Amino acid sequence: ECDWFGFRECNDNGFVTSFYIMNNQNGEGKTYHGNNLHGTLPSEFGYLTNLTDLTIVKNPFLTSTIPTSFSNLTKLRRLRLMNNGLQGPWFEGLLRNMTKLVDVG
């Protein structure tokens, strides 16, 4: 269902295809800290296998590595994880499965 915060688009079957969090979308105005997300990227994003666009930017306190489950996101065309506090190298093989990517940032 696309009624949740951050889910921008769903396909005709109701599967989420676009997830987008950036620029303090909670209505308090744009800040450097984006939505002030803290912690780690959830591995559950890997279950959203119909995603074509994943954008999470400007959250410097989001400090984790990119979960290996992201390699399940084989339909991604856009992956944007800029200006977060993500750590460590991307694990080998992450992008190998994402053969449809045209925009990485």
PDB file of N, CA and C in Angstrom, residues 2-104:
ATOM      1  N   CYS A   2       0.530   2.222  -0.789  1.00  0.00           N
ATOM      2  CA  CYS A   2       1.347   3.425  -0.977  1.00  0.00           C
ATOM      3  C   CYS A   2       0.933   4.583  -0.087  1.00  0.00           C
ATOM      4  N   ASP A   3       0.210   4.354   0.957  1.00  0.00           N
ATOM      5  CA  ASP A   3      -0.226   5.440   1.832  1.00  0.00           C
ATOM      6  C   ASP A   3       0.786   5.751   2.921  1.00  0.00           C
ATOM      7  N   TRP A   4       1.876   5.027   3.011  1.00  0.00           N
ATOM      8  CA  TRP A   4       2.876   5.242   4.043  1.00  0.00           C
ATOM      9  C   TRP A   4       3.814   6.359   3.639  1.00  0.00           C
ATOM     10  N   PHE A   5       4.375   7.017   4.638  1.00  0.00           N
ATOM     11  CA  PHE A   5       5.338   8.086   4.408  1.00  0.00           C
ATOM     12  C   PHE A   5       6.541   7.551   3.641  1.00  0.00           C
ATOM     13  N   GLY A   6       6.907   8.234   2.583  1.00  0.00           N
ATOM     14  CA  GLY A   6       8.080   7.862   1.801  1.00  0.00           C
ATOM     15  C   GLY A   6       7.765   7.031   0.581  1.00  0.00           C
ATOM     16  N   PHE A   7       6.634   6.351   0.567  1.00  0.00           N
ATOM     17  CA  PHE A   7       6.284   5.539  -0.596  1.00  0.00           C
ATOM     18  C   PHE A   7       5.640   6.446  -1.626  1.00  0.00           C
ATOM     19  N   ARG A   8       6.334   6.678  -2.718  1.00  0.00           N
ATOM     20  CA  ARG A   8       5.851   7.632  -3.715  1.00  0.00           C
ATOM     21  C   ARG A   8       5.014   6.990  -4.794  1.00  0.00           C
ATOM     22  N   GLU A   9       5.328   5.771  -5.166  1.00  0.00           N
ATOM     23  CA  GLU A   9       4.607   5.140  -6.260  1.00  0.00           C
ATOM     24  C   GLU A   9       4.430   3.657  -5.988  1.00  0.00           C
ATOM     25  N   CYS A  10       3.301   3.143  -6.444  1.00  0.00           N
ATOM     26  CA  CYS A  10       3.045   1.699  -6.429  1.00  0.00           C
ATOM     27  C   CYS A  10       2.633   1.293  -7.840  1.00  0.00           C
ATOM     28  N   ASN A  11       2.861   0.025  -8.160  1.00  0.00           N
ATOM     29  CA  ASN A  11       2.420  -0.450  -9.466  1.00  0.00           C
ATOM     30  C   ASN A  11       0.949  -0.858  -9.388  1.00  0.00           C
ATOM     31  N   ASP A  12       0.394  -1.356 -10.474  1.00  0.00           N
ATOM     32  CA  ASP A  12      -1.025  -1.718 -10.528  1.00  0.00           C
ATOM     33  C   ASP A  12      -1.393  -2.827  -9.556  1.00  0.00           C
ATOM     34  N   ASN A  13      -0.414  -3.617  -9.140  1.00  0.00           N
ATOM     35  CA  ASN A  13      -0.659  -4.699  -8.182  1.00  0.00           C
ATOM     36  C   ASN A  13      -0.510  -4.247  -6.740  1.00  0.00           C
ATOM     37  N   GLY A  14      -0.200  -2.968  -6.524  1.00  0.00           N
ATOM     38  CA  GLY A  14      -0.068  -2.427  -5.179  1.00  0.00           C
ATOM     39  C   GLY A  14       1.315  -2.575  -4.575  1.00  0.00           C
ATOM     40  N   PHE A  15       2.290  -3.031  -5.350  1.00  0.00           N
ATOM     41  CA  PHE A  15       3.648  -3.165  -4.844  1.00  0.00           C
ATOM     42  C   PHE A  15       4.378  -1.830  -4.944  1.00  0.00           C
ATOM     43  N   VAL A  16       5.141  -1.497  -3.918  1.00  0.00           N
ATOM     44  CA  VAL A  16       5.882  -0.241  -3.886  1.00  0.00           C
ATOM     45  C   VAL A  16       6.974  -0.261  -4.944  1.00  0.00           C
ATOM     46  N   THR A  17       7.029   0.796  -5.754  1.00  0.00           N
ATOM     47  CA  THR A  17       8.068   0.894  -6.776  1.00  0.00           C
ATOM     48  C   THR A  17       9.008   2.073  -6.537  1.00  0.00           C
ATOM     49  N   SER A  18       8.593   3.031  -5.687  1.00  0.00           N
ATOM     50  CA  SER A  18       9.433   4.201  -5.451  1.00  0.00           C
ATOM     51  C   SER A  18       9.364   4.588  -3.979  1.00  0.00           C
ATOM     52  N   PHE A  19      10.547   4.684  -3.351  1.00  0.00           N
ATOM     53  CA  PHE A  19      10.654   5.084  -1.942  1.00  0.00           C
ATOM     54  C   PHE A  19      11.597   6.264  -1.894  1.00  0.00           C
ATOM     55  N   TYR A  20      11.154   7.358  -1.266  1.00  0.00           N
ATOM     56  CA  TYR A  20      11.882   8.614  -1.372  1.00  0.00           C
ATOM     57  C   TYR A  20      11.809   9.369  -0.055  1.00  0.00           C
ATOM     58  N   ILE A  21      12.962   9.556   0.600  1.00  0.00           N
ATOM     59  CA  ILE A  21      13.023  10.379   1.809  1.00  0.00           C
ATOM     60  C   ILE A  21      14.202  11.332   1.659  1.00  0.00           C
ATOM     61  N   MET A  22      13.868  12.636   1.650  1.00  0.00           N
ATOM     62  CA  MET A  22      14.915  13.651   1.581  1.00  0.00           C
ATOM     63  C   MET A  22      14.331  15.007   1.935  1.00  0.00           C
ATOM     64  N   ASN A  23      15.170  15.920   2.340  1.00  0.00           N
ATOM     65  CA  ASN A  23      14.811  17.324   2.568  1.00  0.00           C
ATOM     66  C   ASN A  23      13.701  17.523   3.584  1.00  0.00           C
ATOM     67  N   ASN A  24      13.749  16.819   4.675  1.00  0.00           N
ATOM     68  CA  ASN A  24      12.826  17.046   5.787  1.00  0.00           C
ATOM     69  C   ASN A  24      11.379  17.100   5.325  1.00  0.00           C
ATOM     70  N   GLN A  25      10.891  15.982   4.884  1.00  0.00           N
ATOM     71  CA  GLN A  25       9.538  15.904   4.358  1.00  0.00           C
ATOM     72  C   GLN A  25       8.468  15.890   5.447  1.00  0.00           C
ATOM     73  N   ASN A  26       8.852  16.102   6.679  1.00  0.00           N
ATOM     74  CA  ASN A  26       7.856  16.097   7.749  1.00  0.00           C
ATOM     75  C   ASN A  26       7.188  17.455   7.911  1.00  0.00           C
ATOM     76  N   GLY A  27       7.446  18.381   7.034  1.00  0.00           N
ATOM     77  CA  GLY A  27       6.763  19.660   7.035  1.00  0.00           C
ATOM     78  C   GLY A  27       7.425  20.751   7.847  1.00  0.00           C
ATOM     79  N   GLU A  28       8.555  20.476   8.464  1.00  0.00           N
ATOM     80  CA  GLU A  28       9.217  21.475   9.292  1.00  0.00           C
ATOM     81  C   GLU A  28      10.217  22.306   8.498  1.00  0.00           C
ATOM     82  N   GLY A  29      10.253  22.138   7.229  1.00  0.00           N
ATOM     83  CA  GLY A  29      11.183  22.908   6.400  1.00  0.00           C
ATOM     84  C   GLY A  29      12.440  22.124   6.094  1.00  0.00           C
ATOM     85  N   LYS A  30      13.148  22.571   5.088  1.00  0.00           N
ATOM     86  CA  LYS A  30      14.365  21.878   4.670  1.00  0.00           C
ATOM     87  C   LYS A  30      15.508  22.199   5.618  1.00  0.00           C
ATOM     88  N   THR A  31      16.235  21.170   6.020  1.00  0.00           N
ATOM     89  CA  THR A  31      17.393  21.348   6.878  1.00  0.00           C
ATOM     90  C   THR A  31      18.520  20.473   6.366  1.00  0.00           C
ATOM     91  N   TYR A  32      19.722  20.729   6.853  1.00  0.00           N
ATOM     92  CA  TYR A  32      20.872  19.912   6.474  1.00  0.00           C
ATOM     93  C   TYR A  32      20.656  18.465   6.911  1.00  0.00           C
ATOM     94  N   HIS A  33      19.944  18.272   8.003  1.00  0.00           N
ATOM     95  CA  HIS A  33      19.777  16.935   8.560  1.00  0.00           C
ATOM     96  C   HIS A  33      18.653  16.141   7.929  1.00  0.00           C
ATOM     97  N   GLY A  34      18.130  16.573   6.807  1.00  0.00           N
ATOM     98  CA  GLY A  34      17.107  15.801   6.118  1.00  0.00           C
ATOM     99  C   GLY A  34      15.954  15.493   7.047  1.00  0.00           C
ATOM    100  N   ASN A  35      15.660  14.242   7.241  1.00  0.00           N
ATOM    101  CA  ASN A  35      14.582  13.826   8.122  1.00  0.00           C
ATOM    102  C   ASN A  35      15.101  13.393   9.484  1.00  0.00           C
ATOM    103  N   ASN A  36      16.378  13.657   9.731  1.00  0.00           N
ATOM    104  CA  ASN A  36      16.977  13.363  11.025  1.00  0.00           C
ATOM    105  C   ASN A  36      16.904  11.878  11.379  1.00  0.00           C
ATOM    106  N   LEU A  37      17.025  11.035  10.358  1.00  0.00           N
ATOM    107  CA  LEU A  37      17.012   9.595  10.608  1.00  0.00           C
ATOM    108  C   LEU A  37      18.292   9.202  11.341  1.00  0.00           C
ATOM    109  N   HIS A  38      18.167   8.329  12.317  1.00  0.00           N
ATOM    110  CA  HIS A  38      19.294   7.812  13.092  1.00  0.00           C
ATOM    111  C   HIS A  38      19.304   6.296  12.979  1.00  0.00           C
ATOM    112  N   GLY A  39      20.471   5.715  13.124  1.00  0.00           N
ATOM    113  CA  GLY A  39      20.561   4.263  13.191  1.00  0.00           C
ATOM    114  C   GLY A  39      21.052   3.646  11.905  1.00  0.00           C
ATOM    115  N   THR A  40      20.401   2.572  11.500  1.00  0.00           N
ATOM    116  CA  THR A  40      20.867   1.783  10.367  1.00  0.00           C
ATOM    117  C   THR A  40      19.795   1.686   9.291  1.00  0.00           C
ATOM    118  N   LEU A  41      20.253   1.395   8.084  1.00  0.00           N
ATOM    119  CA  LEU A  41      19.309   1.088   7.012  1.00  0.00           C
ATOM    120  C   LEU A  41      18.727  -0.294   7.280  1.00  0.00           C
ATOM    121  N   PRO A  42      17.431  -0.438   7.298  1.00  0.00           N
ATOM    122  CA  PRO A  42      16.841  -1.750   7.579  1.00  0.00           C
ATOM    123  C   PRO A  42      17.068  -2.735   6.441  1.00  0.00           C
ATOM    124  N   SER A  43      17.420  -3.946   6.803  1.00  0.00           N
ATOM    125  CA  SER A  43      17.612  -4.986   5.785  1.00  0.00           C
ATOM    126  C   SER A  43      16.291  -5.331   5.102  1.00  0.00           C
ATOM    127  N   GLU A  44      15.171  -4.970   5.713  1.00  0.00           N
ATOM    128  CA  GLU A  44      13.863  -5.265   5.142  1.00  0.00           C
ATOM    129  C   GLU A  44      13.624  -4.562   3.808  1.00  0.00           C
ATOM    130  N   PHE A  45      14.410  -3.542   3.485  1.00  0.00           N
ATOM    131  CA  PHE A  45      14.293  -2.939   2.156  1.00  0.00           C
ATOM    132  C   PHE A  45      14.478  -3.997   1.075  1.00  0.00           C
ATOM    133  N   GLY A  46      15.239  -5.029   1.366  1.00  0.00           N
ATOM    134  CA  GLY A  46      15.467  -6.098   0.404  1.00  0.00           C
ATOM    135  C   GLY A  46      14.212  -6.861   0.028  1.00  0.00           C
ATOM    136  N   TYR A  47      13.150  -6.740   0.821  1.00  0.00           N
ATOM    137  CA  TYR A  47      11.876  -7.381   0.498  1.00  0.00           C
ATOM    138  C   TYR A  47      11.064  -6.585  -0.520  1.00  0.00           C
ATOM    139  N   LEU A  48      11.432  -5.349  -0.756  1.00  0.00           N
ATOM    140  CA  LEU A  48      10.700  -4.489  -1.693  1.00  0.00           C
ATOM    141  C   LEU A  48      11.258  -4.702  -3.100  1.00  0.00           C
ATOM    142  N   THR A  49      11.102  -5.910  -3.592  1.00  0.00           N
ATOM    143  CA  THR A  49      11.771  -6.330  -4.830  1.00  0.00           C
ATOM    144  C   THR A  49      11.222  -5.668  -6.084  1.00  0.00           C
ATOM    145  N   ASN A  50      10.133  -4.915  -5.977  1.00  0.00           N
ATOM    146  CA  ASN A  50       9.603  -4.191  -7.133  1.00  0.00           C
ATOM    147  C   ASN A  50      10.076  -2.746  -7.186  1.00  0.00           C
ATOM    148  N   LEU A  51      10.954  -2.355  -6.250  1.00  0.00           N
ATOM    149  CA  LEU A  51      11.465  -0.987  -6.251  1.00  0.00           C
ATOM    150  C   LEU A  51      12.234  -0.689  -7.527  1.00  0.00           C
ATOM    151  N   THR A  52      11.940   0.463  -8.110  1.00  0.00           N
ATOM    152  CA  THR A  52      12.726   0.950  -9.235  1.00  0.00           C
ATOM    153  C   THR A  52      13.494   2.206  -8.847  1.00  0.00           C
ATOM    154  N   ASP A  53      13.098   2.830  -7.736  1.00  0.00           N
ATOM    155  CA  ASP A  53      13.724   4.071  -7.290  1.00  0.00           C
ATOM    156  C   ASP A  53      13.822   4.044  -5.767  1.00  0.00           C
ATOM    157  N   LEU A  54      15.038   4.113  -5.242  1.00  0.00           N
ATOM    158  CA  LEU A  54      15.266   4.181  -3.790  1.00  0.00           C
ATOM    159  C   LEU A  54      16.144   5.399  -3.523  1.00  0.00           C
ATOM    160  N   THR A  55      15.561   6.400  -2.863  1.00  0.00           N
ATOM    161  CA  THR A  55      16.265   7.642  -2.575  1.00  0.00           C
ATOM    162  C   THR A  55      16.136   7.957  -1.096  1.00  0.00           C
ATOM    163  N   ILE A  56      17.259   7.926  -0.391  1.00  0.00           N
ATOM    164  CA  ILE A  56      17.326   8.316   1.021  1.00  0.00           C
ATOM    165  C   ILE A  56      18.571   9.180   1.151  1.00  0.00           C
ATOM    166  N   VAL A  57      18.387  10.496   1.291  1.00  0.00           N
ATOM    167  CA  VAL A  57      19.538  11.400   1.320  1.00  0.00           C
ATOM    168  C   VAL A  57      19.411  12.403   2.457  1.00  0.00           C
ATOM    169  N   LYS A  58      20.568  12.988   2.815  1.00  0.00           N
ATOM    170  CA  LYS A  58      20.694  14.049   3.815  1.00  0.00           C
ATOM    171  C   LYS A  58      20.278  13.608   5.217  1.00  0.00           C
ATOM    172  N   ASN A  59      20.804  12.481   5.656  1.00  0.00           N
ATOM    173  CA  ASN A  59      20.589  11.996   7.017  1.00  0.00           C
ATOM    174  C   ASN A  59      21.938  11.591   7.603  1.00  0.00           C
ATOM    175  N   PRO A  60      22.718  12.566   8.099  1.00  0.00           N
ATOM    176  CA  PRO A  60      24.088  12.275   8.528  1.00  0.00           C
ATOM    177  C   PRO A  60      24.180  11.326   9.720  1.00  0.00           C
ATOM    178  N   PHE A  61      23.088  11.123  10.435  1.00  0.00           N
ATOM    179  CA  PHE A  61      23.124  10.209  11.580  1.00  0.00           C
ATOM    180  C   PHE A  61      22.648   8.809  11.217  1.00  0.00           C
ATOM    181  N   LEU A  62      22.405   8.584   9.943  1.00  0.00           N
ATOM    182  CA  LEU A  62      22.085   7.251   9.451  1.00  0.00           C
ATOM    183  C   LEU A  62      23.414   6.574   9.172  1.00  0.00           C
ATOM    184  N   THR A  63      23.915   5.849  10.163  1.00  0.00           N
ATOM    185  CA  THR A  63      25.279   5.318  10.116  1.00  0.00           C
ATOM    186  C   THR A  63      25.269   3.805  10.131  1.00  0.00           C
ATOM    187  N   SER A  64      25.350   3.220   8.980  1.00  0.00           N
ATOM    188  CA  SER A  64      25.416   1.771   8.864  1.00  0.00           C
ATOM    189  C   SER A  64      26.097   1.454   7.548  1.00  0.00           C
ATOM    190  N   THR A  65      26.275   0.212   7.311  1.00  0.00           N
ATOM    191  CA  THR A  65      26.680  -0.219   5.983  1.00  0.00           C
ATOM    192  C   THR A  65      25.394  -0.469   5.184  1.00  0.00           C
ATOM    193  N   ILE A  66      25.530  -0.660   3.903  1.00  0.00           N
ATOM    194  CA  ILE A  66      24.372  -1.006   3.084  1.00  0.00           C
ATOM    195  C   ILE A  66      24.115  -2.498   3.266  1.00  0.00           C
ATOM    196  N   PRO A  67      22.919  -2.868   3.715  1.00  0.00           N
ATOM    197  CA  PRO A  67      22.640  -4.287   3.976  1.00  0.00           C
ATOM    198  C   PRO A  67      22.800  -5.144   2.721  1.00  0.00           C
ATOM    199  N   THR A  68      23.257  -6.364   2.905  1.00  0.00           N
ATOM    200  CA  THR A  68      23.425  -7.275   1.770  1.00  0.00           C
ATOM    201  C   THR A  68      22.092  -7.574   1.095  1.00  0.00           C
ATOM    202  N   SER A  69      20.988  -7.429   1.819  1.00  0.00           N
ATOM    203  CA  SER A  69      19.669  -7.698   1.230  1.00  0.00           C
ATOM    204  C   SER A  69      19.345  -6.739   0.091  1.00  0.00           C
ATOM    205  N   PHE A  70      20.058  -5.613   0.004  1.00  0.00           N
ATOM    206  CA  PHE A  70      19.827  -4.672  -1.094  1.00  0.00           C
ATOM    207  C   PHE A  70      20.134  -5.319  -2.443  1.00  0.00           C
ATOM    208  N   SER A  71      20.919  -6.390  -2.455  1.00  0.00           N
ATOM    209  CA  SER A  71      21.216  -7.064  -3.715  1.00  0.00           C
ATOM    210  C   SER A  71      19.970  -7.723  -4.302  1.00  0.00           C
ATOM    211  N   ASN A  72      18.888  -7.843  -3.525  1.00  0.00           N
ATOM    212  CA  ASN A  72      17.613  -8.372  -4.033  1.00  0.00           C
ATOM    213  C   ASN A  72      16.849  -7.351  -4.858  1.00  0.00           C
ATOM    214  N   LEU A  73      17.291  -6.112  -4.852  1.00  0.00           N
ATOM    215  CA  LEU A  73      16.581  -5.034  -5.535  1.00  0.00           C
ATOM    216  C   LEU A  73      17.014  -4.957  -6.997  1.00  0.00           C
ATOM    217  N   THR A  74      16.748  -6.000  -7.720  1.00  0.00           N
ATOM    218  CA  THR A  74      17.255  -6.147  -9.088  1.00  0.00           C
ATOM    219  C   THR A  74      16.530  -5.274 -10.109  1.00  0.00           C
ATOM    220  N   LYS A  75      15.405  -4.675  -9.740  1.00  0.00           N
ATOM    221  CA  LYS A  75      14.669  -3.818 -10.668  1.00  0.00           C
ATOM    222  C   LYS A  75      15.027  -2.334 -10.528  1.00  0.00           C
ATOM    223  N   LEU A  76      15.930  -2.021  -9.593  1.00  0.00           N
ATOM    224  CA  LEU A  76      16.280  -0.619  -9.365  1.00  0.00           C
ATOM    225  C   LEU A  76      16.853   0.029 -10.619  1.00  0.00           C
ATOM    226  N   ARG A  77      16.339   1.213 -10.904  1.00  0.00           N
ATOM    227  CA  ARG A  77      16.899   2.054 -11.961  1.00  0.00           C
ATOM    228  C   ARG A  77      17.640   3.232 -11.346  1.00  0.00           C
ATOM    229  N   ARG A  78      17.217   3.644 -10.136  1.00  0.00           N
ATOM    230  CA  ARG A  78      17.857   4.764  -9.438  1.00  0.00           C
ATOM    231  C   ARG A  78      18.117   4.359  -7.995  1.00  0.00           C
ATOM    232  N   LEU A  79      19.368   4.519  -7.551  1.00  0.00           N
ATOM    233  CA  LEU A  79      19.773   4.271  -6.163  1.00  0.00           C
ATOM    234  C   LEU A  79      20.528   5.501  -5.695  1.00  0.00           C
ATOM    235  N   ARG A  80      19.926   6.265  -4.783  1.00  0.00           N
ATOM    236  CA  ARG A  80      20.543   7.494  -4.305  1.00  0.00           C
ATOM    237  C   ARG A  80      20.608   7.437  -2.781  1.00  0.00           C
ATOM    238  N   LEU A  81      21.821   7.386  -2.267  1.00  0.00           N
ATOM    239  CA  LEU A  81      22.066   7.307  -0.819  1.00  0.00           C
ATOM    240  C   LEU A  81      23.089   8.361  -0.415  1.00  0.00           C
ATOM    241  N   MET A  82      22.993   9.547  -0.981  1.00  0.00           N
ATOM    242  CA  MET A  82      23.990  10.609  -0.777  1.00  0.00           C
ATOM    243  C   MET A  82      23.779  11.336   0.548  1.00  0.00           C
ATOM    244  N   ASN A  83      24.874  11.875   1.063  1.00  0.00           N
ATOM    245  CA  ASN A  83      24.871  12.739   2.243  1.00  0.00           C
ATOM    246  C   ASN A  83      24.247  12.095   3.470  1.00  0.00           C
ATOM    247  N   ASN A  84      24.424  10.816   3.597  1.00  0.00           N
ATOM    248  CA  ASN A  84      24.083  10.085   4.814  1.00  0.00           C
ATOM    249  C   ASN A  84      25.387   9.786   5.534  1.00  0.00           C
ATOM    250  N   GLY A  85      25.317   9.173   6.686  1.00  0.00           N
ATOM    251  CA  GLY A  85      26.516   8.798   7.414  1.00  0.00           C
ATOM    252  C   GLY A  85      26.893   7.348   7.176  1.00  0.00           C
ATOM    253  N   LEU A  86      26.552   6.817   6.002  1.00  0.00           N
ATOM    254  CA  LEU A  86      26.814   5.408   5.718  1.00  0.00           C
ATOM    255  C   LEU A  86      28.303   5.124   5.773  1.00  0.00           C
ATOM    256  N   GLN A  87      28.648   3.945   6.291  1.00  0.00           N
ATOM    257  CA  GLN A  87      30.041   3.594   6.545  1.00  0.00           C
ATOM    258  C   GLN A  87      30.442   2.365   5.749  1.00  0.00           C
ATOM    259  N   GLY A  88      31.743   2.254   5.603  1.00  0.00           N
ATOM    260  CA  GLY A  88      32.319   1.054   5.007  1.00  0.00           C
ATOM    261  C   GLY A  88      32.092   0.976   3.512  1.00  0.00           C
ATOM    262  N   PRO A  89      32.797   0.060   2.883  1.00  0.00           N
ATOM    263  CA  PRO A  89      32.635  -0.094   1.435  1.00  0.00           C
ATOM    264  C   PRO A  89      31.327  -0.821   1.121  1.00  0.00           C
ATOM    265  N   TRP A  90      30.839  -0.596  -0.080  1.00  0.00           N
ATOM    266  CA  TRP A  90      29.691  -1.367  -0.543  1.00  0.00           C
ATOM    267  C   TRP A  90      30.178  -2.792  -0.740  1.00  0.00           C
ATOM    268  N   PHE A  91      29.389  -3.754  -0.306  1.00  0.00           N
ATOM    269  CA  PHE A  91      29.858  -5.130  -0.405  1.00  0.00           C
ATOM    270  C   PHE A  91      29.930  -5.551  -1.863  1.00  0.00           C
ATOM    271  N   GLU A  92      30.893  -6.426  -2.129  1.00  0.00           N
ATOM    272  CA  GLU A  92      31.105  -6.899  -3.486  1.00  0.00           C
ATOM    273  C   GLU A  92      29.848  -7.598  -3.993  1.00  0.00           C
ATOM    274  N   GLY A  93      29.441  -7.274  -5.163  1.00  0.00           N
ATOM    275  CA  GLY A  93      28.281  -7.919  -5.765  1.00  0.00           C
ATOM    276  C   GLY A  93      26.994  -7.133  -5.641  1.00  0.00           C
ATOM    277  N   LEU A  94      26.980  -6.069  -4.836  1.00  0.00           N
ATOM    278  CA  LEU A  94      25.748  -5.294  -4.673  1.00  0.00           C
ATOM    279  C   LEU A  94      25.240  -4.795  -6.021  1.00  0.00           C
ATOM    280  N   LEU A  95      26.066  -4.100  -6.739  1.00  0.00           N
ATOM    281  CA  LEU A  95      25.638  -3.527  -8.009  1.00  0.00           C
ATOM    282  C   LEU A  95      25.582  -4.550  -9.134  1.00  0.00           C
ATOM    283  N   ARG A  96      26.263  -5.659  -8.974  1.00  0.00           N
ATOM    284  CA  ARG A  96      26.282  -6.687 -10.014  1.00  0.00           C
ATOM    285  C   ARG A  96      24.875  -7.186 -10.320  1.00  0.00           C
ATOM    286  N   ASN A  97      24.020  -7.312  -9.299  1.00  0.00           N
ATOM    287  CA  ASN A  97      22.654  -7.787  -9.480  1.00  0.00           C
ATOM    288  C   ASN A  97      21.719  -6.702  -9.992  1.00  0.00           C
ATOM    289  N   MET A  98      22.141  -5.465  -9.910  1.00  0.00           N
ATOM    290  CA  MET A  98      21.289  -4.340 -10.289  1.00  0.00           C
ATOM    291  C   MET A  98      21.606  -3.927 -11.722  1.00  0.00           C
ATOM    292  N   THR A  99      21.251  -4.756 -12.647  1.00  0.00           N
ATOM    293  CA  THR A  99      21.630  -4.561 -14.048  1.00  0.00           C
ATOM    294  C   THR A  99      20.838  -3.441 -14.734  1.00  0.00           C
ATOM    295  N   LYS A 100      19.771  -2.951 -14.108  1.00  0.00           N
ATOM    296  CA  LYS A 100      18.947  -1.914 -14.718  1.00  0.00           C
ATOM    297  C   LYS A 100      19.288  -0.507 -14.220  1.00  0.00           C
ATOM    298  N   LEU A 101      20.290  -0.402 -13.327  1.00  0.00           N
ATOM    299  CA  LEU A 101      20.648   0.903 -12.772  1.00  0.00           C
ATOM    300  C   LEU A 101      21.125   1.861 -13.861  1.00  0.00           C
ATOM    301  N   VAL A 102      20.564   3.074 -13.831  1.00  0.00           N
ATOM    302  CA  VAL A 102      21.025   4.119 -14.734  1.00  0.00           C
ATOM    303  C   VAL A 102      21.470   5.351 -13.949  1.00  0.00           C
ATOM    304  N   ASP A 103      21.159   5.387 -12.633  1.00  0.00           N
ATOM    305  CA  ASP A 103      21.498   6.548 -11.820  1.00  0.00           C
ATOM    306  C   ASP A 103      21.891   6.068 -10.421  1.00  0.00           C
ATOM    307  N   VAL A 104      23.162   6.273 -10.077  1.00  0.00           N
ATOM    308  CA  VAL A 104      23.663   5.901  -8.750  1.00  0.00           C
ATOM    309  C   VAL A 104      24.301   7.142  -8.145  1.00  0.00           C
TER     310      VAL A 104
END
